Short mmCIF file of C-alpha atoms in Angstrom, two decimals:
data_model
loop_
_atom_site.label_atom_id
_atom_site.label_comp_id
_atom_site.label_asym_id
_atom_site.label_seq_id
_atom_site.Cartn_x
_atom_site.Cartn_y
_atom_site.Cartn_z
CA GLU A 25 27.79 -0.91 -29.30
CA TYR A 26 31.65 -1.30 -28.74
CA GLY A 27 33.31 0.99 -26.58
CA ASP A 28 36.89 2.32 -26.75
CA ILE A 29 38.44 -0.11 -24.17
CA PHE A 30 40.73 -1.90 -26.85
CA GLN A 31 42.16 1.54 -27.64
CA ARG A 32 42.77 2.49 -24.07
CA TYR A 33 44.06 -0.86 -22.72
CA ASP A 34 46.34 -3.86 -24.00
CA GLN A 35 44.98 -7.07 -23.57
CA GLN A 36 47.15 -9.60 -24.10
CA THR A 37 48.02 -13.17 -22.82
CA PHE A 38 51.48 -13.80 -21.73
CA GLY A 39 53.46 -16.89 -21.25
CA ALA A 40 56.82 -18.46 -20.76
CA HIS A 41 57.91 -21.71 -22.04
CA PHE A 42 60.75 -23.84 -20.68
CA ALA A 43 62.14 -27.02 -22.28
CA GLU A 44 64.58 -29.86 -21.37
CA VAL A 45 66.66 -31.59 -23.96
CA ALA A 46 68.90 -34.36 -24.21
CA VAL A 47 71.50 -34.64 -26.84
CA ASP A 48 73.43 -37.86 -27.57
CA SER A 49 77.14 -37.16 -27.45
CA ALA A 50 77.97 -39.61 -29.97
CA SER A 51 75.15 -39.34 -32.69
CA GLY A 52 73.91 -35.69 -31.93
CA GLU A 53 70.33 -36.85 -31.87
CA VAL A 54 68.13 -34.43 -29.95
CA ARG A 55 65.23 -35.67 -27.59
CA VAL A 56 62.87 -33.35 -25.83
CA ARG A 57 62.38 -34.79 -22.21
CA ARG A 58 60.10 -32.47 -20.91
CA MET A 59 58.35 -28.93 -21.27
CA LEU A 60 56.54 -26.30 -19.37
CA ALA A 61 54.22 -23.51 -20.07
CA VAL A 62 53.30 -20.96 -17.76
CA CYS A 63 50.51 -18.83 -19.02
CA ALA A 64 48.68 -15.82 -17.81
CA ALA A 65 45.38 -15.60 -19.75
CA GLY A 66 42.73 -14.22 -17.52
CA ARG A 67 40.17 -16.25 -16.13
CA ILE A 68 40.42 -19.88 -17.51
CA ILE A 69 36.84 -21.01 -17.86
CA ASN A 70 37.47 -24.56 -18.73
CA PRO A 71 40.72 -25.73 -17.59
CA LYS A 72 40.80 -29.21 -19.41
CA THR A 73 40.42 -27.79 -22.79
CA ALA A 74 42.64 -24.66 -22.14
CA ARG A 75 45.59 -27.17 -20.95
CA SER A 76 44.76 -29.41 -24.21
CA GLN A 77 44.96 -26.09 -26.46
CA ILE A 78 48.51 -25.29 -24.63
CA ILE A 79 49.86 -28.67 -24.91
CA GLY A 80 48.92 -29.03 -28.61
CA GLY A 81 50.58 -25.78 -29.48
CA MET A 82 53.78 -27.06 -27.61
CA THR A 83 53.65 -30.20 -29.44
CA MET A 84 53.56 -28.20 -32.61
CA GLY A 85 56.65 -26.22 -31.25
CA ILE A 86 58.50 -29.38 -30.87
CA GLY A 87 57.70 -30.51 -34.84
CA GLY A 88 58.63 -26.87 -35.90
CA ALA A 89 62.03 -26.96 -33.80
CA LEU A 90 62.92 -30.38 -34.80
CA MET A 91 61.49 -31.89 -37.78
CA GLU A 92 59.06 -29.82 -39.86
CA GLU A 93 60.29 -28.53 -43.08
CA LEU A 94 58.52 -27.65 -46.35
CA VAL A 95 61.16 -28.74 -49.30
CA VAL A 96 60.74 -26.61 -52.49
CA ASP A 97 62.43 -27.62 -55.60
CA LYS A 98 63.60 -24.28 -56.61
CA ARG A 99 64.12 -25.57 -60.35
CA TYR A 100 60.57 -26.19 -60.93
CA GLY A 101 58.52 -24.70 -58.01
CA PHE A 102 56.99 -27.51 -56.67
CA PHE A 103 56.71 -29.05 -53.23
CA VAL A 104 58.96 -31.95 -52.81
CA ASN A 105 57.29 -33.42 -49.46
CA HIS A 106 53.65 -32.51 -50.47
CA ASP A 107 52.17 -35.29 -48.38
CA LEU A 108 52.68 -36.72 -44.79
CA ALA A 109 54.81 -39.37 -46.43
CA GLY A 110 57.82 -37.04 -46.70
CA TYR A 111 56.73 -34.57 -44.26
CA GLU A 112 57.89 -35.09 -40.54
CA LEU A 113 55.74 -34.50 -37.84
CA PRO A 114 56.23 -35.26 -33.92
CA VAL A 115 54.39 -38.56 -33.03
CA HIS A 116 53.62 -39.77 -29.59
CA ALA A 117 57.37 -41.08 -28.94
CA ASP A 118 58.54 -37.52 -29.63
CA VAL A 119 56.13 -35.67 -27.11
CA PRO A 120 57.57 -35.76 -23.60
CA HIS A 121 56.06 -34.94 -20.32
CA GLN A 122 54.29 -31.57 -20.80
CA GLU A 123 52.99 -29.30 -17.89
CA VAL A 124 51.05 -26.22 -18.14
CA ILE A 125 50.49 -23.85 -15.37
CA PHE A 126 47.89 -21.09 -15.69
CA LEU A 127 48.56 -18.14 -13.11
CA ASP A 128 45.35 -17.17 -11.27
CA GLU A 129 44.45 -13.96 -12.81
CA ALA A 130 41.33 -12.06 -13.48
CA ASP A 131 41.77 -9.22 -15.67
CA PRO A 132 38.95 -6.66 -15.10
CA MET A 133 39.30 -4.94 -18.38
CA SER A 134 39.05 -8.00 -20.52
CA GLY A 135 35.25 -8.22 -20.48
CA PRO A 136 32.61 -9.43 -18.14
CA LEU A 137 33.93 -13.04 -18.02
CA LYS A 138 37.36 -11.62 -17.17
CA ALA A 139 38.83 -14.33 -19.68
CA LYS A 140 41.15 -13.93 -22.77
CA GLY A 141 41.89 -15.94 -25.54
CA ILE A 142 44.72 -18.62 -25.44
CA GLY A 143 44.52 -19.56 -29.32
CA GLU A 144 48.13 -18.98 -29.92
CA LEU A 145 49.87 -19.02 -26.62
CA GLY A 146 50.97 -22.68 -26.62
CA ILE A 147 52.90 -22.42 -29.67
CA SER A 148 54.45 -18.90 -29.31
CA GLY A 149 57.83 -19.42 -27.81
CA ALA A 150 57.67 -23.31 -27.71
CA ALA A 151 60.13 -23.89 -30.54
CA ALA A 152 62.43 -21.03 -29.15
CA ALA A 153 62.53 -23.07 -25.92
CA VAL A 154 63.62 -26.32 -27.58
CA ALA A 155 66.05 -24.35 -29.70
CA ASN A 156 67.46 -22.56 -26.77
CA ALA A 157 67.96 -25.84 -24.64
CA VAL A 158 69.75 -27.54 -27.70
CA TYR A 159 72.04 -24.53 -27.49
CA ASN A 160 72.62 -25.06 -23.89
CA ALA A 161 73.37 -28.72 -24.41
CA THR A 162 75.56 -28.29 -27.39
CA GLY A 163 76.98 -25.14 -27.28
CA VAL A 164 75.91 -24.80 -30.83
CA ARG A 165 73.22 -22.14 -31.96
CA VAL A 166 71.29 -23.31 -34.85
CA ARG A 167 69.32 -20.23 -36.29
CA HIS A 168 67.26 -21.81 -38.91
CA TYR A 169 64.41 -24.29 -38.10
CA PRO A 170 64.30 -27.36 -38.10
CA ILE A 171 67.24 -28.16 -36.02
CA THR A 172 68.57 -30.98 -37.99
CA LEU A 173 71.91 -32.88 -37.57
CA ASP A 174 73.40 -31.60 -40.82
CA LYS A 175 73.33 -28.00 -39.38
CA TYR A 176 75.15 -28.67 -35.97
CA LEU A 177 76.92 -32.05 -36.25
CA ASP A 178 80.22 -30.60 -37.48
CA ARG A 179 80.17 -27.89 -34.84
CA LEU A 180 79.75 -30.06 -31.68
CA PRO A 181 82.53 -30.19 -29.22
CA ALA A 182 84.79 -33.15 -29.61
CA MET A 183 84.10 -36.01 -27.11
CA THR A 184 86.85 -36.56 -24.54
#
């Protein structure tokens, strides 16, 4: 029978994402150079699969921040890019060096294994880290994903 531990204690995972981007000063093209995720997720039982889970989420964050967009024809209500021919996804060349650091943590309240779930920890914050890196590089804040040239090119500072 389940106890009341979930009512008495918060049992979340915590993470921080960092991204470094390069923005071409002439074309405005954004390239992610490297990413880092630091995660506190209890005892990591299988480091290889846990790392892969986080890296997969970071890759999805790149796609969400820079290229993935579902286009709807508002006149007829259908999806314009309804297949992978018109829906942009990150490919190997778009994914930079990614590093994951797991903090050594054993939460005594999280169960007998002292482990927590990390399912969404890799994507939570990854796109925001990319967006903040674009802002730091350009000085232009884009508030709607994906961050595409049409949303910031006319606001880039003049080249000297």
